[in-house]
CSV table of C-alpha atoms and ligand atoms in Angstrom, one decimal:
chain,number,residue,atom,x,y,z
A,1404,MET,CA,9.6,-22.4,-11.7
A,1405,ARG,CA,12.7,-20.2,-12.2
A,1406,THR,CA,14.9,-18.9,-15.0
A,1407,GLN,CA,17.4,-16.1,-15.5
A,1408,VAL,CA,15.7,-14.4,-18.4
A,1409,ALA,CA,11.9,-14.9,-19.2
A,1410,ILE,CA,11.2,-14.1,-22.8
A,1411,VAL,CA,7.7,-13.3,-23.8
A,1412,GLY,CA,7.1,-14.1,-27.5
A,1413,ALA,CA,8.7,-16.5,-30.0
A,1414,GLY,CA,9.1,-14.2,-32.9
A,1415,PRO,CA,12.5,-13.4,-34.5
A,1416,ALA,CA,13.4,-11.2,-31.5
A,1417,GLY,CA,12.5,-13.7,-28.7
A,1418,LEU,CA,14.0,-16.7,-30.4
A,1419,MET,CA,17.3,-15.0,-31.4
A,1420,LEU,CA,17.6,-13.6,-27.9
A,1421,ALA,CA,17.3,-17.1,-26.4
A,1422,HIS,CA,19.9,-18.4,-28.9
A,1423,LEU,CA,22.4,-15.7,-28.1
A,1424,LEU,CA,21.9,-16.1,-24.3
A,1425,HIS,CA,22.3,-19.9,-24.6
A,1426,LEU,CA,25.7,-19.3,-26.4
A,1427,GLN,CA,26.7,-17.1,-23.4
A,1428,GLY,CA,25.6,-19.8,-20.9
A,1429,ILE,CA,22.6,-17.7,-19.7
A,1430,GLU,CA,19.4,-19.6,-19.1
A,1431,SER,CA,16.1,-18.4,-20.6
A,1432,PHE,CA,12.5,-19.6,-21.0
A,1433,ILE,CA,10.2,-18.6,-23.8
A,1434,LEU,CA,6.4,-18.2,-23.6
A,1435,GLU,CA,4.4,-18.0,-26.9
A,1436,THR,CA,0.6,-17.7,-27.2
A,1437,ARG,CA,0.5,-19.3,-30.7
A,1438,SER,CA,1.2,-22.9,-31.7
A,1439,ARG,CA,4.5,-24.0,-33.2
A,1440,ALA,CA,2.8,-24.7,-36.5
A,1441,SER,CA,1.3,-21.2,-36.6
A,1442,ILE,CA,4.5,-19.3,-36.0
A,1443,GLU,CA,6.4,-21.5,-38.4
A,1444,SER,CA,4.0,-20.8,-41.3
A,1445,THR,CA,2.9,-17.1,-40.9
A,1446,VAL,CA,4.1,-15.2,-44.0
A,1447,ARG,CA,5.8,-11.9,-43.1
A,1448,ALA,CA,9.2,-10.5,-43.9
A,1449,GLY,CA,11.5,-11.6,-46.7
A,1450,VAL,CA,14.4,-9.1,-47.0
A,1451,ILE,CA,17.2,-9.9,-44.7
A,1452,GLU,CA,20.1,-7.5,-44.2
A,1453,GLN,CA,23.7,-8.5,-44.3
A,1454,SER,CA,24.2,-7.8,-40.6
A,1455,THR,CA,21.4,-10.3,-39.8
A,1456,VAL,CA,22.9,-12.9,-42.1
A,1457,ASP,CA,26.3,-12.3,-40.5
A,1458,LEU,CA,25.0,-12.7,-37.0
A,1459,MET,CA,23.1,-15.9,-37.9
A,1460,ALA,CA,26.2,-17.2,-39.6
A,1461,ALA,CA,28.5,-16.3,-36.7
A,1462,THR,CA,26.2,-18.0,-34.2
A,1463,GLY,CA,25.7,-21.2,-36.2
A,1464,VAL,CA,22.1,-20.9,-37.4
A,1465,ALA,CA,22.6,-19.8,-41.0
A,1466,GLY,CA,23.0,-23.3,-42.6
A,1467,ARG,CA,19.7,-23.3,-44.5
A,1468,LEU,CA,19.7,-19.5,-45.0
A,1469,LEU,CA,23.0,-19.6,-46.8
A,1470,LYS,CA,22.0,-22.6,-48.9
A,1471,GLU,CA,18.4,-21.6,-49.7
A,1472,GLY,CA,18.4,-17.8,-49.4
A,1473,CYS,CA,18.6,-15.8,-52.5
A,1474,PRO,CA,21.0,-12.8,-52.5
A,1475,HIS,CA,19.8,-9.7,-54.2
A,1476,HIS,CA,22.3,-7.2,-55.5
A,1477,GLY,CA,20.0,-4.3,-55.6
A,1478,ILE,CA,16.5,-2.9,-56.1
A,1479,TYR,CA,14.7,-1.3,-59.0
A,1480,LEU,CA,12.8,1.9,-58.8
A,1481,ARG,CA,10.2,1.8,-61.5
A,1482,PHE,CA,8.9,5.2,-62.8
A,1483,ASP,CA,8.6,7.0,-66.1
A,1484,GLY,CA,7.7,3.6,-67.5
A,1485,LYS,CA,11.1,2.0,-66.9
A,1486,ASN,CA,13.1,0.1,-64.3
A,1487,HIS,CA,16.0,2.0,-62.8
A,1488,PHE,CA,18.5,-0.2,-61.0
A,1489,ILE,CA,20.1,0.8,-57.7
A,1490,ASP,CA,23.1,-1.4,-57.4
A,1491,VAL,CA,23.3,-1.9,-53.7
A,1492,PHE,CA,26.0,-4.5,-53.9
A,1493,GLU,CA,28.3,-2.4,-56.0
A,1494,LEU,CA,27.7,0.8,-54.1
A,1495,MET,CA,28.2,-0.9,-50.7
A,1496,GLY,CA,31.4,-2.7,-51.7
A,1497,GLY,CA,29.9,-6.2,-51.6
A,1498,LYS,CA,27.2,-5.7,-48.9
A,1499,THR,CA,23.7,-6.7,-49.9
A,1500,VAL,CA,20.4,-8.2,-48.8
A,1501,MET,CA,19.2,-11.8,-48.9
A,1502,PHE,CA,15.7,-13.1,-49.6
A,1503,TYR,CA,14.8,-15.7,-47.1
A,1504,PRO,CA,11.3,-15.9,-45.6
A,1505,GLN,CA,10.8,-14.9,-41.9
A,1506,HIS,CA,9.0,-18.2,-41.1
A,1507,GLU,CA,12.0,-20.1,-42.3
A,1508,ILE,CA,14.2,-18.1,-39.8
A,1509,ILE,CA,11.6,-19.0,-37.2
A,1510,LYS,CA,11.9,-22.7,-38.0
A,1511,ASP,CA,15.7,-22.5,-37.9
A,1512,LEU,CA,15.7,-20.7,-34.5
A,1513,VAL,CA,13.1,-23.0,-32.9
A,1514,ALA,CA,15.0,-26.0,-34.0
A,1515,ALA,CA,18.3,-24.5,-32.6
A,1516,CYS,CA,16.6,-23.7,-29.3
A,1517,LEU,CA,15.0,-27.1,-28.8
A,1518,ALA,CA,18.2,-29.0,-29.9
A,1519,VAL,CA,20.0,-27.6,-26.9
A,1520,GLY,CA,17.2,-28.4,-24.5
A,1521,GLY,CA,15.7,-24.9,-24.5
A,1522,ASP,CA,12.2,-24.4,-23.1
A,1523,ILE,CA,9.5,-22.9,-25.3
A,1524,ARG,CA,5.9,-23.1,-24.0
A,1525,PHE,CA,3.7,-22.8,-27.1
A,1526,GLU,CA,0.0,-21.9,-26.7
A,1527,ALA,CA,0.6,-20.3,-23.3
A,1528,GLN,CA,-2.5,-18.4,-22.2
A,1529,ASN,CA,-3.3,-15.4,-20.1
A,1530,VAL,CA,0.4,-14.3,-19.9
A,1531,ARG,CA,1.0,-11.6,-17.2
A,1532,VAL,CA,4.3,-9.8,-16.3
A,1533,SER,CA,4.8,-8.1,-12.9
A,1534,ASP,CA,7.3,-7.0,-10.3
A,1535,PHE,CA,9.8,-5.8,-12.9
A,1536,ASP,CA,10.4,-2.7,-10.8
A,1537,THR,CA,12.0,-5.0,-8.3
A,1538,ASP,CA,15.0,-7.5,-8.4
A,1539,HIS,CA,12.6,-10.4,-8.7
A,1540,PRO,CA,10.3,-10.0,-11.7
A,1541,LYS,CA,7.6,-12.6,-12.4
A,1542,VAL,CA,5.8,-14.0,-15.4
A,1543,GLN,CA,2.5,-15.8,-14.8
A,1544,PHE,CA,0.6,-17.8,-17.4
A,1545,GLN,CA,-1.5,-20.9,-18.0
A,1546,HIS,CA,-0.3,-23.9,-19.9
A,1547,GLU,CA,-2.1,-27.1,-20.6
A,1548,GLY,CA,-4.6,-26.3,-17.9
A,1549,GLN,CA,-2.0,-25.4,-15.2
A,1550,GLU,CA,-1.3,-22.0,-13.7
A,1551,ILE,CA,2.4,-21.4,-13.7
A,1552,THR,CA,4.5,-18.7,-12.0
A,1553,LEU,CA,8.0,-18.1,-13.4
A,1554,ASP,CA,10.4,-16.2,-11.3
A,1555,CYS,CA,13.3,-14.6,-13.1
A,1556,ASP,CA,16.0,-11.9,-13.0
A,1557,PHE,CA,14.9,-10.1,-16.2
A,1558,ILE,CA,11.9,-10.0,-18.5
A,1559,ALA,CA,12.4,-9.6,-22.3
A,1560,GLY,CA,9.2,-8.2,-23.9
A,1561,CYS,CA,9.5,-9.6,-27.4
A,1562,ASP,CA,5.8,-10.0,-27.9
A,1563,GLY,CA,5.3,-7.9,-31.0
A,1564,SER,CA,3.0,-5.0,-31.8
A,1565,GLN,CA,-0.1,-6.6,-30.1
A,1566,GLY,CA,1.7,-7.9,-27.0
A,1567,ILE,CA,1.1,-7.2,-23.4
A,1568,CYS,CA,4.5,-6.3,-22.0
A,1569,ARG,CA,4.5,-2.7,-23.3
A,1570,ASN,CA,1.1,-1.9,-21.8
A,1571,THR,CA,2.2,-3.0,-18.3
A,1572,ILE,CA,4.8,-0.2,-18.0
A,1573,PRO,CA,3.3,2.8,-16.2
A,1574,ALA,CA,2.3,5.4,-18.8
A,1575,SER,CA,4.2,8.1,-17.1
A,1576,ALA,CA,7.5,6.3,-17.7
A,1577,TYR,CA,7.6,6.5,-21.5
A,1578,THR,CA,6.8,8.6,-24.5
A,1579,ILE,CA,5.2,7.2,-27.7
A,1580,TYR,CA,6.0,8.7,-31.1
A,1581,ASP,CA,3.7,7.5,-33.9
A,1582,LYS,CA,2.4,8.2,-37.3
A,1583,ILE,CA,-0.4,6.4,-39.2
A,1584,TYR,CA,-0.1,6.5,-43.0
A,1585,PRO,CA,-3.3,7.1,-45.0
A,1586,PHE,CA,-3.1,3.8,-47.0
A,1587,SER,CA,-2.4,0.1,-46.5
A,1588,TRP,CA,-0.7,-2.6,-48.5
A,1589,PHE,CA,-2.7,-5.3,-50.2
A,1590,GLY,CA,-0.3,-8.3,-50.3
A,1591,ILE,CA,-0.5,-11.5,-52.3
A,1592,LEU,CA,1.5,-14.7,-52.5
A,1593,ALA,CA,1.1,-16.3,-55.9
A,1594,GLU,CA,2.3,-19.6,-57.5
A,1595,ALA,CA,4.0,-17.9,-60.4
A,1596,PRO,CA,7.6,-17.8,-61.7
A,1597,SER,CA,9.4,-15.2,-59.7
A,1598,ALA,CA,10.4,-12.0,-61.6
A,1599,GLY,CA,13.8,-12.4,-60.0
A,1600,LYS,CA,13.8,-8.7,-59.2
A,1601,LEU,CA,12.8,-6.5,-56.3
A,1602,ILE,CA,10.8,-3.6,-57.9
A,1603,TYR,CA,9.4,-0.6,-56.1
A,1604,SER,CA,7.0,1.0,-58.6
A,1605,TYR,CA,5.7,4.6,-58.6
A,1606,HIS,CA,2.5,5.0,-60.7
A,1607,GLU,CA,-0.4,7.4,-60.9
A,1608,LYS,CA,-2.7,4.6,-59.8
A,1609,GLY,CA,-0.5,4.1,-56.7
A,1610,PHE,CA,2.5,2.2,-55.4
A,1611,ALA,CA,3.2,-1.4,-56.2
A,1612,LEU,CA,6.0,-3.8,-55.1
A,1613,VAL,CA,7.2,-6.9,-56.8
A,1614,SER,CA,9.1,-9.3,-54.5
A,1615,SER,CA,9.5,-13.0,-54.2
A,1616,ARG,CA,9.9,-15.9,-51.8
A,1617,THR,CA,11.2,-18.7,-54.0
A,1618,PRO,CA,11.8,-19.1,-57.7
A,1619,ASN,CA,8.2,-20.2,-58.1
A,1620,LEU,CA,6.5,-18.1,-55.4
A,1621,GLN,CA,5.9,-14.4,-56.0
A,1622,ARG,CA,5.2,-12.0,-53.2
A,1623,MET,CA,3.6,-8.7,-54.4
A,1624,TYR,CA,1.9,-5.7,-52.9
A,1625,PHE,CA,0.0,-2.6,-54.0
A,1626,GLN,CA,-1.2,0.4,-52.1
A,1627,VAL,CA,-5.0,0.5,-51.1
A,1628,ASP,CA,-7.3,2.6,-49.1
A,1629,PRO,CA,-6.9,1.6,-45.4
A,1630,ASN,CA,-10.6,0.8,-45.2
A,1631,ASP,CA,-10.5,-1.6,-48.2
A,1632,SER,CA,-11.1,-5.3,-47.6
A,1633,VAL,CA,-9.8,-8.5,-49.1
A,1634,ALA,CA,-13.4,-9.4,-50.2
A,1635,ASN,CA,-13.4,-6.5,-52.7
A,1636,TRP,CA,-10.5,-8.1,-54.6
A,1637,PRO,CA,-11.2,-11.2,-56.7
A,1638,ASP,CA,-8.1,-12.6,-58.4
A,1639,GLU,CA,-8.8,-11.1,-61.8
A,1640,ARG,CA,-9.2,-7.6,-60.3
A,1641,ILE,CA,-5.9,-8.0,-58.5
A,1642,TRP,CA,-4.0,-9.0,-61.6
A,1643,ALA,CA,-5.5,-6.2,-63.6
A,1644,GLU,CA,-4.4,-3.7,-60.9
A,1645,PHE,CA,-0.9,-5.1,-60.9
A,1646,TYR,CA,-0.6,-5.0,-64.7
A,1647,ALA,CA,-2.0,-1.4,-64.8
A,1648,ARG,CA,0.5,-0.2,-62.1
A,1649,LEU,CA,3.5,-2.0,-63.6
A,1650,GLU,CA,2.9,-1.3,-67.3
A,1651,GLY,CA,5.7,0.6,-69.1
A,1652,GLU,CA,7.2,1.5,-72.4
A,1653,ASP,CA,10.2,-0.7,-71.7
A,1654,GLY,CA,8.2,-3.9,-72.2
A,1655,TRP,CA,9.1,-5.3,-68.8
A,1656,THR,CA,6.4,-7.7,-67.6
A,1657,PHE,CA,5.7,-10.5,-65.1
A,1658,GLU,CA,3.7,-13.7,-65.0
A,1659,SER,CA,0.4,-14.1,-63.1
A,1660,GLY,CA,-0.5,-17.3,-61.4
A,1661,LYS,CA,-2.6,-18.9,-58.7
A,1662,ILE,CA,-3.1,-16.6,-55.7
A,1663,ILE,CA,-2.7,-18.6,-52.5
A,1664,LYS,CA,-2.8,-15.8,-50.0
A,1665,LYS,CA,-4.2,-12.3,-49.7
A,1666,ASP,CA,-3.8,-9.9,-46.8
A,1667,ILE,CA,-4.0,-6.2,-46.0
A,1668,ILE,CA,-1.2,-4.7,-44.0
A,1669,GLY,CA,-1.5,-1.4,-42.1
A,1670,MET,CA,1.2,1.3,-42.6
A,1671,ARG,CA,2.3,2.8,-39.3
A,1672,SER,CA,5.4,4.2,-37.6
A,1673,TYR,CA,5.6,3.8,-33.8
A,1674,VAL,CA,8.4,4.1,-31.3
A,1675,ILE,CA,8.3,3.9,-27.5
A,1676,GLU,CA,11.1,5.6,-25.5
A,1677,PRO,CA,12.8,4.3,-23.5
A,1678,MET,CA,12.6,0.7,-24.4
A,1679,GLN,CA,13.2,-0.5,-20.8
A,1680,TYR,CA,11.6,-0.1,-17.4
A,1681,GLY,CA,13.3,-1.5,-14.3
A,1682,ARG,CA,14.1,-5.2,-15.2
A,1683,MET,CA,11.9,-5.4,-18.3
A,1684,PHE,CA,13.3,-4.7,-21.7
A,1685,LEU,CA,11.3,-4.4,-24.9
A,1686,ALA,CA,12.7,-5.6,-28.2
A,1687,GLY,CA,11.5,-5.7,-31.8
A,1688,ASP,CA,8.0,-4.8,-32.8
A,1689,ALA,CA,7.0,-4.6,-29.1
A,1690,ALA,CA,9.0,-1.4,-29.0
A,1691,HIS,CA,8.8,0.0,-32.6
A,1692,ILE,CA,6.9,-0.5,-35.8
A,1693,ILE,CA,8.2,0.5,-39.2
A,1694,PRO,CA,6.1,0.8,-42.3
A,1695,PRO,CA,7.2,-2.2,-44.5
A,1696,THR,CA,8.5,0.0,-47.4
A,1697,GLY,CA,12.1,-0.1,-46.1
A,1698,ALA,CA,12.0,-3.9,-45.2
A,1699,LYS,CA,13.5,-3.2,-41.8
A,1700,GLY,CA,11.4,-4.6,-38.9
A,1701,LEU,CA,12.9,-8.0,-38.6
A,1702,ASN,CA,16.4,-6.7,-39.0
A,1703,LEU,CA,15.8,-4.1,-36.2
A,1704,ALA,CA,14.4,-6.8,-34.0
A,1705,ILE,CA,17.6,-8.9,-34.4
A,1706,ALA,CA,19.8,-5.8,-33.8
A,1707,ASP,CA,17.9,-5.0,-30.6
A,1708,VAL,CA,18.4,-8.4,-29.1
A,1709,LYS,CA,22.1,-8.4,-29.9
A,1710,HIS,CA,22.5,-5.3,-27.7
A,1711,LEU,CA,20.3,-6.9,-25.1
A,1712,ALA,CA,22.2,-10.1,-25.0
A,1713,ASP,CA,25.5,-8.2,-24.7
A,1714,GLY,CA,24.1,-6.2,-21.8
A,1715,LEU,CA,22.9,-9.3,-20.0
A,1716,GLN,CA,26.1,-11.0,-20.6
A,1717,HIS,CA,28.0,-8.1,-19.1
A,1718,PHE,CA,25.6,-8.1,-16.1
A,1719,TYR,CA,26.1,-11.9,-15.4
A,1720,ALA,CA,29.8,-11.6,-15.9
A,1721,THR,CA,30.3,-8.5,-13.6
A,1722,GLY,CA,27.1,-7.9,-11.6
A,1723,ASN,CA,27.1,-4.4,-13.1
A,1724,THR,CA,24.1,-3.0,-14.9
A,1725,ALA,CA,26.0,-0.2,-16.8
A,1726,GLU,CA,25.7,-2.0,-20.2
A,1727,LEU,CA,22.0,-2.7,-19.7
A,1728,GLU,CA,21.3,0.9,-18.8
A,1729,THR,CA,22.5,2.0,-22.3
A,1730,TYR,CA,20.3,-0.6,-24.1
A,1731,SER,CA,17.6,1.9,-25.2
A,1732,SER,CA,19.9,4.6,-26.4
A,1733,LYS,CA,22.0,2.1,-28.4
A,1734,CYS,CA,19.0,0.6,-30.1
A,1735,LEU,CA,17.2,3.9,-30.7
A,1736,ARG,CA,19.9,5.4,-33.0
A,1737,ARG,CA,19.4,2.6,-35.5
A,1738,ILE,CA,15.6,2.5,-35.0
A,1739,TRP,CA,15.2,6.2,-35.8
A,1740,ARG,CA,17.4,5.9,-38.9
A,1741,ALA,CA,15.2,3.0,-40.1
A,1742,GLU,CA,12.1,5.0,-39.2
A,1743,HIS,CA,13.3,7.9,-41.3
A,1744,PHE,CA,14.4,5.8,-44.2
A,1745,SER,CA,11.0,3.9,-44.3
A,1746,TRP,CA,9.1,7.2,-44.1
A,1747,TRP,CA,11.3,8.6,-46.9
A,1748,MET,CA,10.7,5.6,-49.2
A,1749,THR,CA,7.0,5.6,-48.4
A,1750,SER,CA,6.7,9.4,-49.1
A,1751,MET,CA,8.6,9.1,-52.4
A,1752,LEU,CA,6.6,6.1,-53.7
A,1753,HIS,CA,3.0,6.3,-52.6
A,1754,ARG,CA,0.0,8.4,-53.7
A,1755,PHE,CA,-1.4,10.4,-50.7
A,1756,PRO,CA,-5.1,11.3,-50.6
A,1757,ASP,CA,-4.3,15.0,-50.4
A,1758,ASP,CA,-1.6,14.9,-53.1
A,1759,ASN,CA,-1.7,17.7,-55.7
A,1760,LYS,CA,0.3,18.0,-58.9
A,1761,PHE,CA,3.0,19.9,-57.2
A,1762,GLN,CA,3.6,17.1,-54.7
A,1763,GLN,CA,3.7,14.5,-57.5
A,1764,LYS,CA,6.3,16.6,-59.4
A,1765,LEU,CA,8.5,16.6,-56.3
A,1766,GLN,CA,8.2,12.8,-56.0
A,1767,LEU,CA,9.2,12.3,-59.6
A,1768,SER,CA,12.1,14.7,-59.2
A,1769,GLN,CA,13.3,12.8,-56.2
A,1770,LEU,CA,13.0,9.5,-58.0
A,1771,ARG,CA,14.9,10.8,-61.0
A,1772,TYR,CA,17.6,12.3,-58.7
A,1773,THR,CA,18.0,9.0,-56.8
A,1774,ALA,CA,18.3,7.0,-60.0
A,1775,SER,CA,20.8,9.3,-61.6
A,1776,SER,CA,23.0,10.8,-58.8
A,1777,HIS,CA,25.7,8.7,-57.3
A,1778,ALA,CA,25.3,10.5,-53.9
A,1779,ALA,CA,21.6,9.9,-53.8
A,1780,ALA,CA,21.8,6.3,-54.9
A,1781,TYR,CA,24.6,5.7,-52.4
A,1782,SER,CA,22.4,7.1,-49.6
A,1783,LEU,CA,19.5,4.8,-50.5
A,1784,ALA,CA,21.9,1.8,-50.8
A,1785,GLU,CA,23.5,2.6,-47.4
A,1786,ASN,CA,20.2,2.7,-45.7
A,1787,TYR,CA,18.7,-0.2,-47.6
A,1788,ALA,CA,21.6,-2.5,-46.8
A,1789,GLY,CA,21.3,-1.4,-43.1
A,1790,PHE,CA,23.1,1.6,-41.6
A,1791,GLU,CA,24.5,0.7,-38.2
A,1792,GLY,CA,26.1,4.0,-37.2
B,2882,FAD,P1,6.8,-10.8,-33.9
B,2882,FAD,O1,7.3,-11.4,-35.2
B,2882,FAD,O2,5.4,-10.1,-34.0
B,2882,FAD,O3,6.7,-11.9,-32.8
B,2882,FAD,C1,6.1,-11.7,-31.6
B,2882,FAD,C2,5.6,-13.0,-31.0
B,2882,FAD,O4,5.0,-12.8,-29.7
B,2882,FAD,C3,4.5,-13.6,-31.9
B,2882,FAD,O5,4.8,-14.9,-32.2
B,2882,FAD,C4,3.2,-13.5,-31.0
B,2882,FAD,O6,2.4,-14.6,-31.2
B,2882,FAD,C5,3.8,-13.5,-29.6
B,2882,FAD,N1,3.0,-12.9,-28.6
B,2882,FAD,C6,2.1,-11.9,-28.7
B,2882,FAD,N2,1.5,-11.6,-27.5
B,2882,FAD,C7,2.0,-12.5,-26.6
B,2882,FAD,C8,1.7,-12.8,-25.3
B,2882,FAD,N3,0.9,-12.0,-24.6
B,2882,FAD,N4,2.4,-13.8,-24.7
B,2882,FAD,C9,3.3,-14.5,-25.4
B,2882,FAD,N5,3.5,-14.4,-26.7
B,2882,FAD,C10,2.9,-13.4,-27.3
B,2882,FAD,N6,10.9,-6.8,-41.8
B,2882,FAD,C11,12.1,-6.9,-42.5
B,2882,FAD,O7,13.2,-6.8,-41.8
B,2882,FAD,N7,12.2,-7.2,-43.8
B,2882,FAD,C12,11.1,-7.4,-44.6
B,2882,FAD,O8,11.2,-7.7,-45.7
B,2882,FAD,C13,9.8,-7.2,-43.9
B,2882,FAD,N8,8.7,-7.4,-44.7
B,2882,FAD,C14,7.5,-7.4,-44.0
B,2882,FAD,C15,6.4,-7.6,-44.8
B,2882,FAD,C16,5.2,-7.6,-44.2
B,2882,FAD,C17,3.9,-7.8,-45.0
B,2882,FAD,C18,5.0,-7.4,-42.7
B,2882,FAD,C19,3.7,-7.4,-42.1
B,2882,FAD,C20,6.2,-7.2,-42.0
B,2882,FAD,C21,7.4,-7.2,-42.6
B,2882,FAD,N9,8.6,-6.9,-41.9
B,2882,FAD,C22,9.8,-7.0,-42.5
B,2882,FAD,C23,8.5,-6.7,-40.4
B,2882,FAD,C24,8.8,-8.0,-39.6
B,2882,FAD,O9,7.9,-9.0,-40.0
B,2882,FAD,C25,8.6,-7.7,-38.1
B,2882,FAD,O10,9.2,-6.5,-37.8
B,2882,FAD,C26,9.1,-8.9,-37.2
B,2882,FAD,O11,8.2,-9.9,-37.2
B,2882,FAD,C27,9.3,-8.4,-35.8
B,2882,FAD,O12,9.7,-9.5,-35.0
B,2882,FAD,P2,9.3,-9.6,-33.4
B,2882,FAD,O13,10.0,-10.8,-32.9
B,2882,FAD,O14,9.7,-8.3,-32.8
B,2882,FAD,O15,7.8,-9.6,-33.4
B,2883,DHB,C1,9.2,-7.4,-49.0
B,2883,DHB,C2,8.6,-6.6,-48.0
B,2883,DHB,C3,9.0,-5.3,-48.0
B,2883,DHB,O1,8.5,-4.5,-47.1
B,2883,DHB,C4,9.9,-4.8,-48.9
B,2883,DHB,O2,10.3,-3.5,-48.8
B,2883,DHB,C5,10.5,-5.6,-49.8
B,2883,DHB,C6,10.1,-7.0,-49.9
B,2883,DHB,C7,8.7,-8.8,-49.0
B,2883,DHB,O3,7.8,-9.2,-48.3
B,2883,DHB,O4,9.3,-9.6,-49.8
């Protein structure tokens, strides 16, 4: 079999890349290890930046997002027992973020791809990439009991943080920059009326986050020890922890409900440089991981594949690889800004095991400054809405 661009992974990066390439008349082929039902139901991101919304709208896949997504004008920092609003919409002159679940974006992109005859092989097994240091790279895999070899011009490694593409690049060809944070997030999805607010809470018992998915589906997180396990947290203990971390003198409260999902999410920063080797290009979580505090990972994945699609389009139009050669450096500017922002938000809002009172005074001072200084609030808003410079 043969295609122009072989895409490994049907996450937001892989699917959006296939969609952008199709619009430019470039053929692609997606391999995905999981089933369609699984990728279309896995709960992950929820906060979508304006630039992602705009790209989806400009390329005709934002129909449901614009109808069902919920725009958020800003975020609340909760400390000193009160909510402090950072009006991202006002500060950014009308730019904001949208709440729309990642698995709904996946559904929209899978549907768009299949509607135009795109090829997605779900439940592919034993996926291998090779020969990307030549002009004729190859992807081999098993599908429905058959061994298949796919010849292509380029490979896009969009296979997430646990994928295989990154590890096939010779170790001497890249540098890894990483940081593991000394806590994880315990996440729940609960059938409860949504608070209608996005609240990042600083509390002596640790960080908590109130988010939502739909008006009747609340997504919430709190910081836990990285060795903790879901089994230690029966529902009553979870709600007691949220009420303790979100209490305050302002009387703000939220409703509990039936918990339908519990998970623990590691907190890590990771960047590989460069994000390309020969004719293989890494995009999204395959190339970088961001702690979820800044809500950036999906948005970066989409920004990466926009650059990649532009580079490929330039190559197919001219035969020149100049645009493709700048792929990493273009992506990495925005990635490092997001890494810094997520690290900054994480550092300001979480309890660290080696914290002392001095450190906590600094955190509180930073929170008070951010909530009361126009310049500091503007900086948070500019990064939260997505800084593309
Ligand atoms: P993935 O979504 O991981 O997709 C990779 C795909 O490749 C998967 O479907 C996988 O099955 C497949 N795959 C893996 N190995 C292979 C293989 N060998 N062969 C073929 N296929 C393979 N980001 C935001 O922007 N906003 C948020 O609000 C936000 N909230 C988050 C909350 C949580 C709790 C978490 C965990 C993440 C959050 N993120 C957020 C981050 C976001 O979910 C990820 O950054 C995003 O999924 C990255 O997309 P991707 O396509 O690069 O990778
Ligand atoms: C969500 C995730 C985040 O990382 C974040 O900063 C805000 C919201 C969410 O899953 O809704």
